[in-house]
Amino acid sequence: MRRLLVLVFVALVVMAFSAVKISVLCSPDNADALKWLAGEFMKQNPDIQVEIVPLSWELLYPKLLQDLRSQAGSFEAFTYDVMTTGAVSFGLEDLGAFMKKYPELLPPDYDLNDFIPQVLEESGMWQGKLIGLPFYNNTMLFYYRKDLFEDPKLKQAFKEKYGRELTLPTTWEEVKEIAEFFTKKFNRNSPTEYGIALMFPRTHTLFYMYLLFFGEYRCAPLGIMRHGAADLEYGEYFTADHKPAFNSEEGLKALEMMKKLMPYSPDPLGSDYGETIEYFNQGLVAMVPQWTGPYLIFKSTVGADKVGVIPMPGRSVSGQWALAINKFIPEEKKVAAFRFITFATTKWADKNKFLRFAVAPARMSTLKDPEVRAADPRVPALEVTYVSQTHRPRIPEEPRLEDITVETFSKILAGTLPLSMDTLNDLAKKWQEVLGK
Amino acid sequence: MKNRLIPWLMVLPVLVLFLSMTIYPFAFMIWSSFRQYDLSKGAETRFIGLSNYFQIFSDTTAIESFKFTAKLLAIAVPVELLLGIGVAFLIRGVRGEKIIRSSLLIPMMVPAAVSGVAWKMLYNYAFGPVNWFLSLFNVSKISWLGDMNYAQLGIILIDVWQWTPFVFLMIYAGLQSVPQDLIDAARVDGADWGKVFLHVEFPLLRPLILVALVLRIIDCLKTFDIVFMTTWGGPGAATHTYSFYIYKVGVSFGWNIGYASALSVLLLLVSMLLVNIVFRLVRMRQQLGFGGEGE
């Protein structure tokens, strides 16, 4: 018996030392899912040890860029935000070439064609190369208090005040009316203090929130006629020939609408992701535009029967994250990292990470899965959103453009800069300087 | 010869460590401030002379950051000095002095990242205790982090909360060393507490007050973490401190090392200038016993 124990111990020690260790840097939003997947992966692959390292959004991108530029190889794999694709692409392994080199490493049922085509293109491809595998197909959804929207007394009161039924909003104009109805300052009988929770702070949040409003005008027939169709590299902030598109009538309208909604929201310029989730959780507001993830929080706090989900009244914005491999690491580690990232993006993983951790699916098979459809009310909204959402630029200059833009937008919303074409033209000029045009 | 080498060999590890950790980064900062060095665009660098320095003066965010830092310096530091000195005098000899003294030091001991999160919650518009407290006096809710003016005030208040204890600690320690017989002698001569303060305690405490002032000036110019944790420099650029802007340029939004280095060199020059002004204005070298005017 004693001998057996010693043998087991020795075997464990040998295994521990012979295992290849890989570190995966990721966003906290998808860390729990990745940790769980890493556990499942290590059960099946004891020769590989996977360590998941979550880092806040503000620190993740600089850390990643620093690691890749210095070629330090501190992290073998990582999740990267789709908008930083251009900036980090130089340091990512060409997964297409890797798949050709090691076809035996790909899981047997791994089907690249099962990924939602646009998602694979946007989060995985850069200049013709496959550099990432879609992991977290995040998008923004519109959450509302189902119980309030279905309350007969409230419906009656709304009809008396506005002369129309209290229906789920399909435009921001409708949202404004409903938000006013649910704001105590404008309707003493409102069951909530405010109509809507908006997050327009100085952080990068304001950059994507703007697209919820701008997208509606930019993607309307008139907007397409003026600016042309946007591509996935430059997104809706740009015209088809890659010039700024926001210094236009459409751009002004978007900011006007944002300003119009602000009186119905608690502290929009001072609230971010966490605060707006809390406002909805605590019953302070009736509606909130939010990412896919917070649904699980709303479901457990507010109650599944009280939380409704619909596509964004204007246009949503994509917030995808892909899994990639560091180009500057030894081949042995690349193989281990490849085995892990393909495991974490299989059909099985895609379905389970959505059901267990609300990590939005990237595969069509997950969206079609009867079990998923029965379990999660977000699926119909996701299907609509995935084909109509807007996109941020993916070019290397994106982070800098984002910073100067949120500063100007923030000042416009705060009223310290005039909401005018001149202001937007000034901003466009700054963009051109950053882009070197 | 051998004997002469031994001392050098013994200090060599420390010397190498010092050069690699201090001198090299400093020299690198100066070198890169004259170059176009942007990691998001690739590792190649090229000499561009003073362009990075000229850019600062046309960069509106840098100028706004500088203005807010100056505001922080002009308001927070004097308030901290006055409060710190006041509290040090006030708690002297009161019942429970030790408990008060220990509890007053807590803000200084809390890591800035933690206090940033705590203050963000305290300032929360809807559920924050600050607005709740103000509502007791019929004050309407304030957007502490979303309004340009209040956000600036909010950051200043956090700085005062966090660093007044530092001034207090220095002055309180200084007060313990004021000879009691001098105070007693002044009182025998008929001096009231005001005169004792002005003519006995204050002159003896002056060097410490000046050290506290210089340290707070240097620290205030480096304010970063509180802004990082609460407002991210917003709304607009209202609460961008200069150090926070350096971080954003140099790290957060794309690793523009060249420009961030130029901004850092300027900060260093301003810090040195301010400290020298204080030294000259109050003849601090004399106060601290470093030598007189004629040195």
Short mmCIF file of C-alpha atoms in Angstrom, two decimals, chain B:
data_model
loop_
_atom_site.label_atom_id
_atom_site.label_comp_id
_atom_site.label_asym_id
_atom_site.label_seq_id
_atom_site.Cartn_x
_atom_site.Cartn_y
_atom_site.Cartn_z
CA MET B 1 45.78 47.54 -5.95
CA LYS B 2 43.83 44.51 -4.75
CA ASN B 3 42.88 46.29 -1.55
CA ARG B 4 41.59 49.27 -3.49
CA LEU B 5 39.36 47.05 -5.61
CA ILE B 6 37.62 45.29 -2.73
CA PRO B 7 35.45 48.23 -1.60
CA TRP B 8 34.41 48.83 -5.21
CA LEU B 9 33.50 45.18 -5.67
CA MET B 10 31.46 45.26 -2.48
CA VAL B 11 29.37 48.22 -3.56
CA LEU B 12 29.17 47.08 -7.17
CA PRO B 13 25.89 45.12 -6.84
CA VAL B 14 24.14 48.09 -5.26
CA LEU B 15 25.70 50.42 -7.81
CA VAL B 16 24.49 48.27 -10.71
CA LEU B 17 21.04 48.02 -9.16
CA PHE B 18 20.90 51.77 -8.62
CA LEU B 19 22.06 52.55 -12.14
CA SER B 20 19.68 50.09 -13.74
CA MET B 21 16.66 51.04 -11.64
CA THR B 22 17.10 54.81 -11.43
CA ILE B 23 19.66 56.33 -13.72
CA TYR B 24 18.90 54.19 -16.78
CA PRO B 25 15.09 54.80 -16.76
CA PHE B 26 15.72 58.50 -16.18
CA ALA B 27 18.18 58.74 -19.05
CA PHE B 28 15.83 56.68 -21.20
CA MET B 29 13.00 59.11 -20.46
CA ILE B 30 15.13 62.08 -21.57
CA TRP B 31 16.29 60.21 -24.69
CA SER B 32 12.82 59.09 -25.73
CA SER B 33 11.33 62.56 -25.17
CA PHE B 34 13.22 63.68 -28.29
CA ARG B 35 11.99 60.81 -30.41
CA GLN B 36 8.87 59.63 -32.13
CA TYR B 37 8.35 56.48 -30.14
CA ASP B 38 4.87 55.01 -30.34
CA LEU B 39 4.44 51.35 -29.49
CA SER B 40 1.00 51.09 -31.07
CA LYS B 41 2.58 51.97 -34.41
CA GLY B 42 5.64 49.76 -34.10
CA ALA B 43 8.94 49.72 -32.28
CA GLU B 44 10.99 51.84 -34.71
CA THR B 45 11.84 55.25 -33.33
CA ARG B 46 13.29 58.35 -34.91
CA PHE B 47 14.76 61.60 -33.64
CA ILE B 48 12.28 64.49 -33.88
CA GLY B 49 14.02 67.15 -31.81
CA LEU B 50 11.74 69.24 -29.62
CA SER B 51 8.52 68.31 -31.45
CA ASN B 52 7.12 66.37 -28.49
CA TYR B 53 7.72 69.39 -26.27
CA PHE B 54 6.07 71.81 -28.72
CA GLN B 55 3.09 69.47 -28.98
CA ILE B 56 2.34 69.91 -25.28
CA PHE B 57 1.52 73.57 -25.75
CA SER B 58 -1.04 72.89 -28.49
CA ASP B 59 -2.54 69.87 -26.72
CA THR B 60 -5.73 71.14 -25.09
CA THR B 61 -6.10 68.10 -22.83
CA ALA B 62 -2.54 68.56 -21.53
CA ILE B 63 -3.30 72.20 -20.79
CA GLU B 64 -6.57 71.34 -19.05
CA SER B 65 -4.78 68.65 -17.05
CA PHE B 66 -2.21 71.19 -16.02
CA LYS B 67 -4.92 73.65 -14.97
CA PHE B 68 -6.73 71.10 -12.82
CA THR B 69 -3.47 70.01 -11.20
CA ALA B 70 -2.71 73.65 -10.42
CA LYS B 71 -6.18 74.01 -8.92
CA LEU B 72 -5.64 70.92 -6.80
CA LEU B 73 -2.31 72.29 -5.67
CA ALA B 74 -3.69 75.73 -4.89
CA ILE B 75 -6.71 74.51 -2.91
CA ALA B 76 -5.96 71.08 -1.47
CA VAL B 77 -2.43 71.70 -0.19
CA PRO B 78 -3.18 74.88 1.86
CA VAL B 79 -6.37 73.30 3.23
CA GLU B 80 -4.44 70.18 4.23
CA LEU B 81 -1.76 72.29 5.91
CA LEU B 82 -4.25 74.40 7.84
CA LEU B 83 -6.39 71.45 8.86
CA GLY B 84 -3.41 69.28 9.74
CA ILE B 85 -1.87 71.99 11.93
CA GLY B 86 -5.24 72.85 13.47
CA VAL B 87 -6.10 69.30 14.37
CA ALA B 88 -2.62 68.63 15.77
CA PHE B 89 -3.07 71.56 18.16
CA LEU B 90 -6.69 70.78 18.96
CA ILE B 91 -6.31 67.20 20.06
CA ARG B 92 -3.37 67.92 22.29
CA GLY B 93 -4.23 66.93 25.83
CA VAL B 94 -7.88 66.10 25.17
CA ARG B 95 -9.41 62.98 26.65
CA GLY B 96 -8.89 59.96 24.37
CA GLU B 97 -6.00 61.66 22.58
CA LYS B 98 -4.38 58.34 21.66
CA ILE B 99 -7.55 56.92 20.12
CA ILE B 100 -8.24 60.13 18.18
CA ARG B 101 -4.64 60.24 16.98
CA SER B 102 -4.75 56.66 15.71
CA SER B 103 -8.11 57.02 14.01
CA LEU B 104 -7.05 60.24 12.30
CA LEU B 105 -4.27 58.35 10.56
CA ILE B 106 -6.58 55.78 8.96
CA PRO B 107 -7.26 57.68 5.69
CA MET B 108 -3.54 57.88 5.02
CA MET B 109 -3.10 54.17 5.55
CA VAL B 110 -5.90 53.11 3.19
CA PRO B 111 -4.48 52.29 -0.26
CA ALA B 112 -5.58 54.91 -2.79
CA ALA B 113 -7.16 52.25 -4.99
CA VAL B 114 -9.35 51.14 -2.09
CA SER B 115 -10.25 54.66 -1.04
CA GLY B 116 -11.07 55.45 -4.70
CA VAL B 117 -13.61 52.64 -4.82
CA ALA B 118 -14.99 53.62 -1.42
CA TRP B 119 -15.38 57.26 -2.43
CA LYS B 120 -17.01 56.27 -5.69
CA MET B 121 -19.66 54.51 -3.63
CA LEU B 122 -19.92 57.37 -1.17
CA TYR B 123 -20.46 59.81 -4.05
CA ASN B 124 -23.02 57.56 -5.80
CA TYR B 125 -25.78 59.80 -7.05
CA ALA B 126 -28.74 57.61 -6.10
CA PHE B 127 -27.56 55.49 -3.18
CA GLY B 128 -24.46 57.28 -1.89
CA PRO B 129 -24.26 58.34 1.78
CA VAL B 130 -22.95 61.81 0.85
CA ASN B 131 -26.12 62.74 -1.00
CA TRP B 132 -28.22 61.07 1.67
CA PHE B 133 -26.51 63.16 4.35
CA LEU B 134 -27.03 66.35 2.34
CA SER B 135 -30.69 65.49 1.84
CA LEU B 136 -31.13 65.83 5.63
CA PHE B 137 -30.47 69.54 5.07
CA ASN B 138 -32.81 69.69 2.08
CA VAL B 139 -29.92 69.81 -0.38
CA SER B 140 -30.86 68.34 -3.77
CA LYS B 141 -28.90 65.39 -5.08
CA ILE B 142 -25.50 66.33 -6.48
CA SER B 143 -23.82 64.60 -9.37
CA TRP B 144 -20.46 64.36 -7.64
CA LEU B 145 -18.73 62.56 -10.47
CA GLY B 146 -20.80 63.72 -13.44
CA ASP B 147 -20.79 67.49 -13.05
CA MET B 148 -17.64 69.37 -14.09
CA ASN B 149 -17.41 71.57 -10.98
CA TYR B 150 -18.57 69.04 -8.42
CA ALA B 151 -16.28 66.39 -9.86
CA GLN B 152 -13.31 68.71 -9.32
CA LEU B 153 -14.51 69.51 -5.82
CA GLY B 154 -15.03 65.79 -5.20
CA ILE B 155 -11.43 64.97 -6.12
CA ILE B 156 -10.11 67.85 -4.00
CA LEU B 157 -12.14 66.62 -1.01
CA ILE B 158 -10.75 63.11 -1.38
CA ASP B 159 -7.22 64.47 -1.50
CA VAL B 160 -7.85 66.56 1.60
CA TRP B 161 -9.37 63.56 3.39
CA GLN B 162 -6.46 61.34 2.47
CA TRP B 163 -3.51 63.66 3.05
CA THR B 164 -4.50 65.94 5.95
CA PRO B 165 -3.47 63.12 8.31
CA PHE B 166 0.03 63.24 6.83
CA VAL B 167 0.42 66.91 7.73
CA PHE B 168 -1.21 66.25 11.08
CA LEU B 169 1.25 63.44 11.80
CA MET B 170 4.28 65.61 11.06
CA ILE B 171 3.07 68.55 13.10
CA TYR B 172 1.85 66.39 15.96
CA ALA B 173 5.25 64.70 16.13
CA GLY B 174 6.89 68.12 16.07
CA LEU B 175 4.70 69.34 18.88
CA GLN B 176 5.92 66.52 21.11
CA SER B 177 9.43 67.86 20.76
CA VAL B 178 8.64 71.47 21.74
CA PRO B 179 10.30 71.92 25.18
CA GLN B 180 7.63 72.27 27.84
CA ASP B 181 9.84 74.64 29.88
CA LEU B 182 9.80 77.18 27.04
CA ILE B 183 5.98 77.12 27.01
CA ASP B 184 5.87 77.33 30.80
CA ALA B 185 8.29 80.26 30.77
CA ALA B 186 6.17 82.11 28.23
CA ARG B 187 3.05 81.53 30.30
CA VAL B 188 4.80 82.80 33.43
CA ASP B 189 5.61 85.91 31.41
CA GLY B 190 1.87 86.33 30.80
CA ALA B 191 1.57 84.99 27.26
CA ASP B 192 -1.87 83.60 26.35
CA TRP B 193 -2.22 80.48 24.10
CA GLY B 194 -2.16 82.63 20.96
CA LYS B 195 1.12 84.23 21.85
CA VAL B 196 2.59 80.91 22.93
CA PHE B 197 1.64 79.52 19.53
CA LEU B 198 2.96 82.49 17.58
CA HIS B 199 6.20 83.10 19.42
CA VAL B 200 7.16 79.69 20.83
CA GLU B 201 5.53 76.78 19.04
CA PHE B 202 5.23 78.07 15.49
CA PRO B 203 8.90 79.10 15.10
CA LEU B 204 9.98 75.68 16.32
CA LEU B 205 7.50 73.90 14.05
CA ARG B 206 8.27 75.98 10.95
CA PRO B 207 10.89 73.61 9.48
CA LEU B 208 8.44 70.72 9.78
CA ILE B 209 5.62 72.74 8.20
CA LEU B 210 7.90 73.56 5.30
CA VAL B 211 8.92 69.94 4.83
CA ALA B 212 5.25 68.96 4.87
CA LEU B 213 4.53 71.69 2.31
CA VAL B 214 7.28 70.56 -0.05
CA LEU B 215 6.31 66.90 0.24
CA ARG B 216 2.65 67.70 -0.39
CA ILE B 217 3.52 69.83 -3.44
CA ILE B 218 5.54 66.98 -4.94
CA ASP B 219 2.87 64.42 -4.09
CA CYS B 220 0.03 66.57 -5.34
CA LEU B 221 1.69 66.97 -8.73
CA LYS B 222 1.72 63.18 -8.95
CA THR B 223 -1.98 62.64 -8.14
CA PHE B 224 -3.12 59.73 -10.23
CA ASP B 225 -4.78 56.83 -8.45
CA ILE B 226 -7.83 58.64 -7.09
CA VAL B 227 -8.69 59.96 -10.56
CA PHE B 228 -8.08 56.54 -12.09
CA MET B 229 -10.49 54.93 -9.64
CA THR B 230 -13.26 57.53 -9.62
CA THR B 231 -13.75 59.79 -12.63
CA TRP B 232 -11.26 58.58 -15.26
CA GLY B 233 -10.52 62.26 -15.76
CA GLY B 234 -14.07 63.24 -16.63
CA PRO B 235 -16.50 64.70 -17.30
CA GLY B 236 -14.72 66.09 -20.32
CA ALA B 237 -11.20 66.70 -19.07
CA ALA B 238 -12.37 68.36 -15.85
CA THR B 239 -10.56 66.03 -13.44
CA HIS B 240 -7.62 65.03 -15.56
CA THR B 241 -4.55 65.49 -13.43
CA TYR B 242 -1.29 65.90 -15.27
CA SER B 243 0.06 62.56 -14.03
CA PHE B 244 -3.12 60.80 -15.06
CA TYR B 245 -2.78 62.29 -18.52
CA ILE B 246 0.80 61.05 -18.74
CA TYR B 247 -0.45 57.59 -17.88
CA LYS B 248 -3.11 57.76 -20.57
CA VAL B 249 -0.71 58.95 -23.23
CA GLY B 250 2.05 56.61 -22.20
CA VAL B 251 0.13 53.50 -21.32
CA SER B 252 -3.62 53.40 -21.52
CA PHE B 253 -4.26 54.54 -25.05
CA GLY B 254 -1.44 53.21 -27.09
CA TRP B 255 1.99 53.56 -25.51
CA ASN B 256 3.10 56.85 -27.03
CA ILE B 257 6.35 56.67 -25.07
CA GLY B 258 7.98 59.70 -26.74
CA TYR B 259 5.21 62.16 -25.98
CA ALA B 260 4.63 60.74 -22.48
CA SER B 261 8.34 61.17 -21.76
CA ALA B 262 8.21 64.81 -22.85
CA LEU B 263 5.20 65.36 -20.58
CA SER B 264 7.08 63.68 -17.73
CA VAL B 265 10.19 65.80 -18.22
CA LEU B 266 8.02 68.90 -18.06
CA LEU B 267 6.41 67.66 -14.84
CA LEU B 268 9.85 67.08 -13.38
CA LEU B 269 10.93 70.61 -14.30
CA VAL B 270 7.77 72.13 -12.83
CA SER B 271 8.20 70.12 -9.61
CA MET B 272 11.79 71.26 -9.28
CA LEU B 273 10.84 74.83 -10.00
CA LEU B 274 8.03 74.87 -7.44
CA VAL B 275 10.14 73.28 -4.75
CA ASN B 276 12.91 75.77 -5.42
CA ILE B 277 10.47 78.66 -5.21
CA VAL B 278 9.30 77.40 -1.83
CA PHE B 279 12.90 76.99 -0.72
CA ARG B 280 13.72 80.54 -1.73
CA LEU B 281 10.53 82.13 -0.45
CA VAL B 282 10.82 80.76 3.01
CA ARG B 283 14.56 80.44 3.16
CA MET B 284 14.09 76.83 3.92
CA ARG B 285 17.69 75.85 3.63
CA GLN B 286 18.39 78.11 6.55
CA GLN B 287 15.41 76.76 8.46
CA LEU B 288 16.59 73.24 7.98
CA GLY B 289 20.12 74.13 8.88
CA PHE B 290 21.57 73.49 5.40
CA GLY B 291 23.44 76.76 5.40
CA GLY B 292 22.63 80.41 5.06
CA GLU B 293 22.09 82.91 2.31
CA GLY B 294 25.73 83.42 1.75
CA GLU B 295 26.40 79.79 1.13
#
